[in-house]
Amino acid sequence: MYKTIEDINKGYKKKDFKPSELVSEYLSEIKLKDQKLNSYTEVFEDLVFSHAQNLDKEIDSDNSILDSNILFGIPIALKDIFLVKDLICTSGSKMLENYVSNYDSKVYESLKITSCLLLGKNNMDEFAMGSSTETSYHGPTLNPWDLNRVPGGSSGGSASAVAAGLACASIGTDTGGSIRQPASFCGIVGLKPSYGRVSRFGMIAFSSSLDQAGPLCRTVKDSAILLDSISGYDSKDSTCLNLPPTNCYTELCKNDFNLKDFTIGIPSKLLDIGLDREIKTNFDSLIKELISNGVKVVDIELPNAKYSVATYYIIAPCEASSNLSRFDGVRYGHSTDYKNVKDLEEFYIKNRSEGFGDEVKRRIMLGNYALSSGYYDAYYLKANKVKEMIVSDFNSAFNNVDCILSPTCPELPFNLGEKKNDPLKMYLSDILTIPANLAQLPSISIPLSLSKNNLPIGLQITGKKLDENTLLKVANGLENLIGFSATPKG
Amino acid sequence: MPVDKKLVEKISKLSRLNIDESKINDFVSNFEEILNYIDLLEQVPDNSNQNEEDLISDYATRDDSIIEKLSNDEVLMNAKNKDGKFFAVKKVIDEE
Amino acid sequence: MKYETVIGLEVHAQLKTNTKLFSTSNNEFGDEPNSNVSVVDLGLPGVLPVLNTEAVRLAIIAGLNTKCKINKKSTFARKHYFYPDLPKGYQISQYDEPIASNGLLVVNVDGNEKKIRINRIHMEEDAGKLIHDLSDEYSLVDLNRAGVPLIEIVTEPDISTSEEAVEYLKKLRKILVFAGVSDCDMEKGNFRCDANISIRPVGQKELGVKTEIKNVNSFRYVQKAIEYEITRQANVLDKGDKIIQETRLFNAGTNKTYSMRSKEDAHDYRYFPDPDLKPLIIEDEELERISSDLNQSYEEKLSSYISLGLSSDDVEILLSESILFSFFDKSLELINEPKLISNWIITELIKYKSDIKLDANNFVELLKMVKAGSINNNSAKEVLSKIVVSNESPEKIVKDMGLTQESSEDFLISIIDEVIEANPSEYERINNGEEKLLAFFVGQTMKLTKGKGNPQIINKILKEKFNLS
């Protein structure tokens, strides 16, 4: 059940199995495991099976499509933040419990034309706000490596599903680390592309200047395949860059590179923040191995990165409070019974208070506070200035290195409920992932190793803006060097 | 401005939110903790040399001629309260 | 105590675009409720704004026509408040960096010139409509207007009297209509005015506390509202009380302003730059192109028409709508009869202005026939009513309808002789000096010619016959 995209494509070509057979396998695995894991909010059993049967016929009549289109018939899932016309999309929230979309997201449109199979929607932290998938209205998702622990968040459902073999891949979103951190916690690959690579049209907005969609999957090559299919200009998103889709998979397949071709940077001062001891040890031994293999490794400075969590937790809540103003129950979304309400103001307050969970409320209020008159300069404006400084830091660093390495998370996957009552503690665990969001850089997490008690540790590689090619080559090289192949038991 | 229940009530009104009485104290202390943390940015010197991005007019724009819209049914599809072709809200007293 | 008045005006004008400012639904007034709404207008989760280039062009034209500086870089900001007609819970507007600034409008009041500076022009989207009187229990929301492009034109507090305010509005309206920027139809709500009014003792430098009068929907009401407010404020200050800074509305029935009953303090709009939109950059070439394409300004065209010998009243009508003056210009190219063309446009063609299929060529053909006397005015009006819809050749219609005017003197003399024979007593009376019977004879002659007689010639013949002047 842990096939990669390439594996499945080969399997179809060799006629080891057909799409409908493969999809049935995934569906039964989901039935078996997902009661516990809760990685899916909705499984499109009938839809996907009949779609798969149609694909069976297509391959029968002309299987050359498998050469030209590697995503053909691949069973994937989508974080429940991507809108699909006529289907419910909840963004992990009671506010949108029954919301049926009137239109397709660009991400879904891009995938649809590849004829991949949409298994269902994955669970997530409510409105993508969280690092553990514990704030979801649908209940938490569990980590397949240890059912007492969180899978990370906000794309925890996506990560858990892929890690447990309940989907070949899933598309998630990353605003402060929400693809990479769960990928790290679940021992899989998670890629956040450069800001502006992938259209945000039809992706429920959290923090508009930081949100990006990206793949969670089994290998770096799979992430390249998926990035190639979802990236590219969309006229419906003004922040989407006017660039064609990436062509990373072809580049990777050329196999014409070596880790020794690149210079790796390590922000050692930043890593002095207090990493879990096992994580530090594992990371340090990788670096030793790289050096002994003749790879150039240099120390780099990111002097302002220590402000990144504070910067992020101003910018993101400000934008979120604004983006979530539209949820008032008038045109869609949760609305209370008019009998309970004496006037319009009360109607709004009840709708929003009933529809949103605590973390969302907290962030909306943080944002409104920071934007309110008298505070704008001190908070939002200041945060954006610091953001620019962080961008400068990276620009300087990238004069000397091609990629920057660090662990993805400062800690191992924590227990359910452990941080729920301590939001600040939860925020601080994003320290290593947030800088790449603020600087709009592409960044990927790949599995590094397992801890002594079998918990995944992830390695994060960050590249130059819009240079996904180099990033994925380095990631692929490291992936091969590391040779991680473990899967969760049971 | 002190971070206290009064502030939280003011901000929640601005946000059209209500924090449950049972949760409000925790909320206030979490809020205070977070605000104290983000005050870290006060330490950062004000580097006013804004590296202005090149003023490239690469902004996304739209041709005025292409029309794409929803039918009335589609517009009202997800609304709980409607009246004919309109959305319906509790009577508003103030007239803008 | 003598006070002087300080007034600033904010005008919102809807731009004449095909689609809305950030969405692809159509910008149309009066359609079925909620029928011009796209996913973006509805504020659905996941939607994003994309700027309409035509709206930008029109905003720039408005700026150029009011002598503003067009800012190379302008940005969009979100203005937050909760209201059922505001789908996203925020309006996309411009705050720190508007598209145009520092302009000027000169008005003429009672022969005196007054310069009114324009602080800024910025673009923003309109909100939907809330309807209160269709249901007892509910207010109803129609989002057709949500997202329609607006420009907001804000003056400095340079206006001193209600007359100046009205002149400013009239002039601004003329300029915007003439430039094709907006229809400025107050009844349709696409030209809305808010007035900020304060008074201060004469000689005092400090401004007094101002009140805002919102959404007065006619020039006459603006004048009355300002006048009432000035008096009201003076009374308050005379009593020793203070003016409350507030928003007021105007009651057209009582001619008074009244305070809006608002339940909360001033809105905290929490403006910040919209992260879904990039800054708007107007390149030099683009600005050059728009400036050079710019038609003559309103002033210039006014002078050129006056120099053709047209009266200023007539010119004002011609310039009030683009269909009228473009018809005038095209017709003038075909026949050098400015007065004739102007008369026919402002008295006759104007009746059909909402839908004219007629082209200038056929219009001028008709005018030529009138000038040559081959049809009379009444017949010409009849022909016009037909060709305005069908755009056929007037010659053809005249032939088909048999309207060719009878101008032959001999023929008309013979008809007149018939009329005289049939009406001997009137003939005697007019010969005895009852000049007013001329009209009777003209009428009878016209009757006998079945309306086709040339009235000028008939008159001439009759006057000669009866020795009248």
Short mmCIF file of N, CA and C in Angstrom, two decimals, chain A residues 83 96 99 102-103 195 199-205 208-209 235-242 318-319 321-328 330-332 338 343-345 348 352 367-369 371-373 376 380, chain C residues 22 24 39-51 78-90 95-96 130 137-139 141 143 263-264 267-278:
data_model
loop_
_atom_site.label_atom_id
_atom_site.label_comp_id
_atom_site.label_asym_id
_atom_site.label_seq_id
_atom_site.Cartn_x
_atom_site.Cartn_y
_atom_site.Cartn_z
N LEU A 83 -11.81 23.73 -2.94
CA LEU A 83 -13.21 23.62 -3.34
C LEU A 83 -13.37 22.77 -4.58
N LEU A 96 -18.66 25.69 8.05
CA LEU A 96 -18.94 25.25 6.68
C LEU A 96 -19.37 23.78 6.63
N TYR A 99 -21.54 23.23 3.65
CA TYR A 99 -21.34 24.15 2.54
C TYR A 99 -21.01 23.40 1.25
N ASN A 102 -19.93 26.19 -5.27
CA ASN A 102 -20.49 26.53 -6.59
C ASN A 102 -19.44 26.48 -7.69
N TYR A 103 -18.18 26.23 -7.32
CA TYR A 103 -17.15 26.29 -8.36
C TYR A 103 -15.97 25.42 -7.96
N TYR A 195 6.08 31.03 -3.07
CA TYR A 195 4.81 31.75 -3.10
C TYR A 195 4.53 32.24 -4.52
N SER A 199 -1.87 28.55 -8.00
CA SER A 199 -3.01 29.44 -7.84
C SER A 199 -3.76 29.18 -6.53
N ARG A 200 -4.15 30.26 -5.87
CA ARG A 200 -4.93 30.13 -4.63
C ARG A 200 -6.43 30.25 -4.89
N PHE A 201 -6.81 30.33 -6.14
CA PHE A 201 -8.23 30.48 -6.45
C PHE A 201 -8.97 29.20 -6.08
N GLY A 202 -9.93 29.33 -5.19
CA GLY A 202 -10.69 28.14 -4.78
C GLY A 202 -10.07 27.41 -3.61
N MET A 203 -9.09 28.03 -2.97
CA MET A 203 -8.44 27.46 -1.80
C MET A 203 -8.85 28.38 -0.66
N ILE A 204 -9.55 27.85 0.32
CA ILE A 204 -10.12 28.73 1.35
C ILE A 204 -8.99 29.47 2.06
N ALA A 205 -9.08 30.79 2.05
CA ALA A 205 -7.94 31.61 2.46
C ALA A 205 -7.77 31.68 3.97
N SER A 208 -3.46 35.32 3.21
CA SER A 208 -3.30 35.45 1.76
C SER A 208 -1.88 35.63 1.27
N SER A 209 -1.02 36.32 2.06
CA SER A 209 0.32 36.58 1.55
C SER A 209 1.28 35.44 1.86
N SER A 235 -5.14 33.29 -14.29
CA SER A 235 -5.58 34.68 -14.37
C SER A 235 -6.59 35.04 -13.28
N LYS A 236 -7.11 34.05 -12.57
CA LYS A 236 -8.09 34.35 -11.53
C LYS A 236 -7.44 34.65 -10.18
N ASP A 237 -6.12 34.54 -10.10
CA ASP A 237 -5.40 34.83 -8.86
C ASP A 237 -4.37 35.91 -9.16
N SER A 238 -4.59 37.12 -8.66
CA SER A 238 -3.69 38.22 -8.97
C SER A 238 -2.30 38.06 -8.37
N THR A 239 -2.16 37.16 -7.39
CA THR A 239 -0.84 36.99 -6.78
C THR A 239 -0.10 35.80 -7.38
N CYS A 240 -0.74 35.11 -8.32
CA CYS A 240 -0.09 33.98 -8.97
C CYS A 240 0.87 34.50 -10.02
N LEU A 241 2.10 34.01 -10.00
CA LEU A 241 3.10 34.55 -10.91
C LEU A 241 2.83 34.15 -12.35
N ASN A 242 3.19 35.07 -13.24
CA ASN A 242 2.96 34.82 -14.66
C ASN A 242 4.05 33.92 -15.23
N CYS A 318 -3.69 38.78 11.33
CA CYS A 318 -4.30 39.97 10.73
C CYS A 318 -5.02 39.60 9.45
N GLU A 319 -4.31 38.88 8.57
CA GLU A 319 -4.93 38.53 7.30
C GLU A 319 -6.09 37.56 7.51
N SER A 321 -8.07 37.35 10.19
CA SER A 321 -9.25 38.03 10.75
C SER A 321 -10.02 38.72 9.63
N SER A 322 -9.27 39.25 8.66
CA SER A 322 -9.89 39.91 7.53
C SER A 322 -10.60 38.90 6.63
N ASN A 323 -9.87 37.83 6.27
CA ASN A 323 -10.43 36.83 5.36
C ASN A 323 -11.65 36.14 5.94
N LEU A 324 -11.71 36.03 7.26
CA LEU A 324 -12.83 35.32 7.86
C LEU A 324 -14.01 36.24 8.20
N SER A 325 -13.88 37.53 7.82
CA SER A 325 -15.00 38.45 8.05
C SER A 325 -16.21 38.08 7.21
N ARG A 326 -15.95 37.36 6.11
CA ARG A 326 -17.06 37.03 5.22
C ARG A 326 -18.01 35.99 5.82
N PHE A 327 -17.56 35.31 6.86
CA PHE A 327 -18.40 34.25 7.44
C PHE A 327 -19.35 34.86 8.45
N ASP A 328 -20.54 35.21 7.93
CA ASP A 328 -21.54 35.86 8.79
C ASP A 328 -22.88 35.15 8.78
N VAL A 330 -25.03 34.98 6.42
CA VAL A 330 -26.10 35.59 5.60
C VAL A 330 -26.26 34.89 4.25
N ARG A 331 -25.12 34.64 3.58
CA ARG A 331 -25.21 34.07 2.24
C ARG A 331 -24.90 32.58 2.22
N TYR A 332 -24.20 32.11 3.22
CA TYR A 332 -23.83 30.69 3.30
C TYR A 332 -23.24 30.47 4.68
N TYR A 338 -33.32 32.16 13.71
CA TYR A 338 -33.74 33.54 13.93
C TYR A 338 -34.55 33.71 15.21
N ASP A 343 -31.63 40.89 17.13
CA ASP A 343 -31.32 41.83 16.06
C ASP A 343 -30.14 41.32 15.23
N LEU A 344 -29.78 42.10 14.24
CA LEU A 344 -28.75 41.70 13.30
C LEU A 344 -27.41 41.46 13.99
N GLU A 345 -27.06 42.35 14.90
CA GLU A 345 -25.76 42.23 15.57
C GLU A 345 -25.68 40.90 16.30
N TYR A 348 -25.13 38.04 13.88
CA TYR A 348 -23.74 37.88 13.47
C TYR A 348 -22.93 37.20 14.58
N ARG A 352 -21.18 33.47 14.19
CA ARG A 352 -19.74 33.32 14.17
C ARG A 352 -19.24 32.59 15.42
N GLY A 367 -5.74 39.25 15.35
CA GLY A 367 -5.64 40.01 14.11
C GLY A 367 -6.36 41.34 14.19
N ASN A 368 -7.59 41.31 14.69
CA ASN A 368 -8.35 42.55 14.78
C ASN A 368 -7.69 43.53 15.75
N TYR A 369 -7.10 42.98 16.79
CA TYR A 369 -6.39 43.83 17.75
C TYR A 369 -5.21 44.52 17.08
N LEU A 371 -4.73 45.11 14.00
CA LEU A 371 -5.11 46.03 12.92
C LEU A 371 -5.89 47.23 13.43
N SER A 372 -6.30 47.16 14.68
CA SER A 372 -7.21 48.22 15.14
C SER A 372 -6.46 49.53 15.28
N SER A 373 -7.24 50.60 15.27
CA SER A 373 -6.61 51.91 15.15
C SER A 373 -5.71 52.16 16.34
N TYR A 376 -1.88 49.58 14.35
CA TYR A 376 -1.44 49.15 13.01
C TYR A 376 0.07 49.34 12.81
N TYR A 380 1.21 45.44 12.55
CA TYR A 380 1.23 44.97 11.16
C TYR A 380 2.35 45.58 10.34
N PHE C 22 -13.72 44.12 -9.64
CA PHE C 22 -12.83 42.98 -9.42
C PHE C 22 -13.44 41.65 -9.84
N THR C 24 -16.22 39.37 -12.76
CA THR C 24 -16.64 39.25 -14.14
C THR C 24 -18.14 39.34 -14.35
N VAL C 39 -19.17 34.50 -8.37
CA VAL C 39 -18.66 33.90 -7.13
C VAL C 39 -17.86 34.91 -6.32
N VAL C 40 -17.16 35.82 -7.03
CA VAL C 40 -16.34 36.82 -6.34
C VAL C 40 -17.23 37.83 -5.62
N ASP C 41 -18.30 38.28 -6.29
CA ASP C 41 -19.21 39.25 -5.67
C ASP C 41 -19.86 38.66 -4.44
N LEU C 42 -20.13 37.38 -4.49
CA LEU C 42 -20.83 36.71 -3.39
C LEU C 42 -19.93 36.55 -2.17
N GLY C 43 -18.63 36.78 -2.37
CA GLY C 43 -17.72 36.64 -1.24
C GLY C 43 -17.60 35.20 -0.76
N LEU C 44 -17.69 34.27 -1.70
CA LEU C 44 -17.60 32.86 -1.34
C LEU C 44 -16.20 32.54 -0.82
N PRO C 45 -16.06 31.48 -0.05
CA PRO C 45 -14.72 31.09 0.38
C PRO C 45 -13.85 30.80 -0.83
N GLY C 46 -12.61 31.23 -0.77
CA GLY C 46 -11.66 30.88 -1.82
C GLY C 46 -11.63 31.79 -3.03
N VAL C 47 -12.50 32.79 -3.12
CA VAL C 47 -12.50 33.64 -4.32
C VAL C 47 -11.46 34.74 -4.17
N LEU C 48 -11.03 35.29 -5.31
CA LEU C 48 -9.99 36.30 -5.32
C LEU C 48 -10.34 37.41 -6.30
N PRO C 49 -9.95 38.65 -6.01
CA PRO C 49 -10.27 39.78 -6.88
C PRO C 49 -9.25 39.90 -8.02
N VAL C 50 -9.71 40.29 -9.21
CA VAL C 50 -8.80 40.60 -10.32
C VAL C 50 -9.25 41.92 -10.92
N LEU C 51 -8.35 42.85 -11.06
CA LEU C 51 -8.67 44.22 -11.42
C LEU C 51 -9.10 44.40 -12.88
N ARG C 78 -8.11 47.15 2.32
CA ARG C 78 -9.39 46.61 2.78
C ARG C 78 -9.93 47.49 3.89
N LYS C 79 -11.23 47.79 3.77
CA LYS C 79 -11.91 48.62 4.77
C LYS C 79 -12.96 47.73 5.42
N HIS C 80 -12.81 47.43 6.69
CA HIS C 80 -13.65 46.40 7.32
C HIS C 80 -14.84 46.93 8.09
N TYR C 81 -15.99 46.37 7.84
CA TYR C 81 -17.15 46.56 8.72
C TYR C 81 -18.15 45.47 8.39
N PHE C 82 -19.03 45.16 9.34
CA PHE C 82 -20.00 44.09 9.12
C PHE C 82 -21.34 44.70 8.72
N TYR C 83 -21.85 44.29 7.58
CA TYR C 83 -23.17 44.75 7.16
C TYR C 83 -23.67 43.80 6.09
N PRO C 84 -24.96 43.52 6.04
CA PRO C 84 -25.43 42.50 5.10
C PRO C 84 -25.18 42.80 3.63
N ASP C 85 -24.98 44.09 3.27
CA ASP C 85 -24.76 44.37 1.86
C ASP C 85 -23.28 44.34 1.49
N LEU C 86 -22.44 43.95 2.43
CA LEU C 86 -21.00 43.90 2.19
C LEU C 86 -20.53 42.45 2.34
N PRO C 87 -20.57 41.70 1.23
CA PRO C 87 -20.37 40.25 1.30
C PRO C 87 -19.07 39.79 1.95
N LYS C 88 -17.96 40.47 1.71
CA LYS C 88 -16.72 39.95 2.27
C LYS C 88 -16.50 40.41 3.70
N GLY C 89 -17.33 41.32 4.17
CA GLY C 89 -17.09 41.90 5.49
C GLY C 89 -16.03 42.99 5.39
N TYR C 90 -15.57 43.23 4.16
CA TYR C 90 -14.71 44.37 3.92
C TYR C 90 -14.93 44.86 2.50
N TYR C 95 -6.56 53.55 0.17
CA TYR C 95 -6.46 54.36 1.39
C TYR C 95 -5.22 55.25 1.38
N ASP C 96 -4.06 54.66 1.64
CA ASP C 96 -2.84 55.46 1.70
C ASP C 96 -2.42 56.02 0.35
N LEU C 130 -29.66 47.04 0.41
CA LEU C 130 -30.49 46.48 1.45
C LEU C 130 -31.87 47.11 1.30
N GLU C 137 -40.89 41.46 8.28
CA GLU C 137 -39.98 40.83 9.23
C GLU C 137 -38.52 40.99 8.87
N TYR C 138 -38.28 41.03 7.54
CA TYR C 138 -36.90 40.97 7.08
C TYR C 138 -36.50 42.18 6.28
N SER C 139 -35.19 42.42 6.28
CA SER C 139 -34.61 43.31 5.27
C SER C 139 -34.05 42.39 4.20
N VAL C 141 -31.62 41.48 0.85
CA VAL C 141 -30.31 41.82 0.31
C VAL C 141 -30.23 41.49 -1.17
N LEU C 143 -27.43 41.69 -4.21
CA LEU C 143 -26.01 41.94 -4.42
C LEU C 143 -25.64 42.36 -5.84
N LYS C 263 -25.93 52.55 16.73
CA LYS C 263 -25.81 51.93 18.04
C LYS C 263 -24.37 51.85 18.53
N GLU C 264 -23.43 52.06 17.64
CA GLU C 264 -22.06 51.88 18.11
C GLU C 264 -21.21 53.11 17.84
N HIS C 267 -16.89 53.57 13.45
CA HIS C 267 -16.30 52.33 12.97
C HIS C 267 -14.79 52.35 13.08
N ASP C 268 -14.22 51.20 13.44
CA ASP C 268 -12.77 51.04 13.34
C ASP C 268 -12.57 50.20 12.09
N TYR C 269 -12.20 50.85 10.99
CA TYR C 269 -12.18 50.14 9.72
C TYR C 269 -10.98 49.22 9.53
N ARG C 270 -10.00 49.33 10.40
CA ARG C 270 -8.84 48.43 10.31
C ARG C 270 -8.28 48.32 8.88
N TYR C 271 -8.03 49.47 8.27
CA TYR C 271 -7.47 49.46 6.93
C TYR C 271 -6.11 48.75 6.91
N PHE C 272 -5.91 47.90 5.89
CA PHE C 272 -4.55 47.44 5.62
C PHE C 272 -4.47 47.05 4.16
N PRO C 273 -3.26 47.02 3.56
CA PRO C 273 -3.16 46.77 2.13
C PRO C 273 -3.69 45.38 1.78
N ASP C 274 -4.51 45.29 0.75
CA ASP C 274 -5.11 44.01 0.38
C ASP C 274 -4.05 43.05 -0.14
N PRO C 275 -3.80 41.95 0.60
CA PRO C 275 -2.74 41.04 0.17
C PRO C 275 -3.09 40.21 -1.07
N ASP C 276 -4.33 40.30 -1.53
CA ASP C 276 -4.71 39.57 -2.74
C ASP C 276 -4.43 40.37 -4.01
N LEU C 277 -4.04 41.62 -3.84
CA LEU C 277 -3.83 42.47 -5.01
C LEU C 277 -2.45 43.09 -4.98
N LYS C 278 -1.82 43.14 -6.13
CA LYS C 278 -0.51 43.78 -6.22
C LYS C 278 -0.72 45.28 -6.33
#
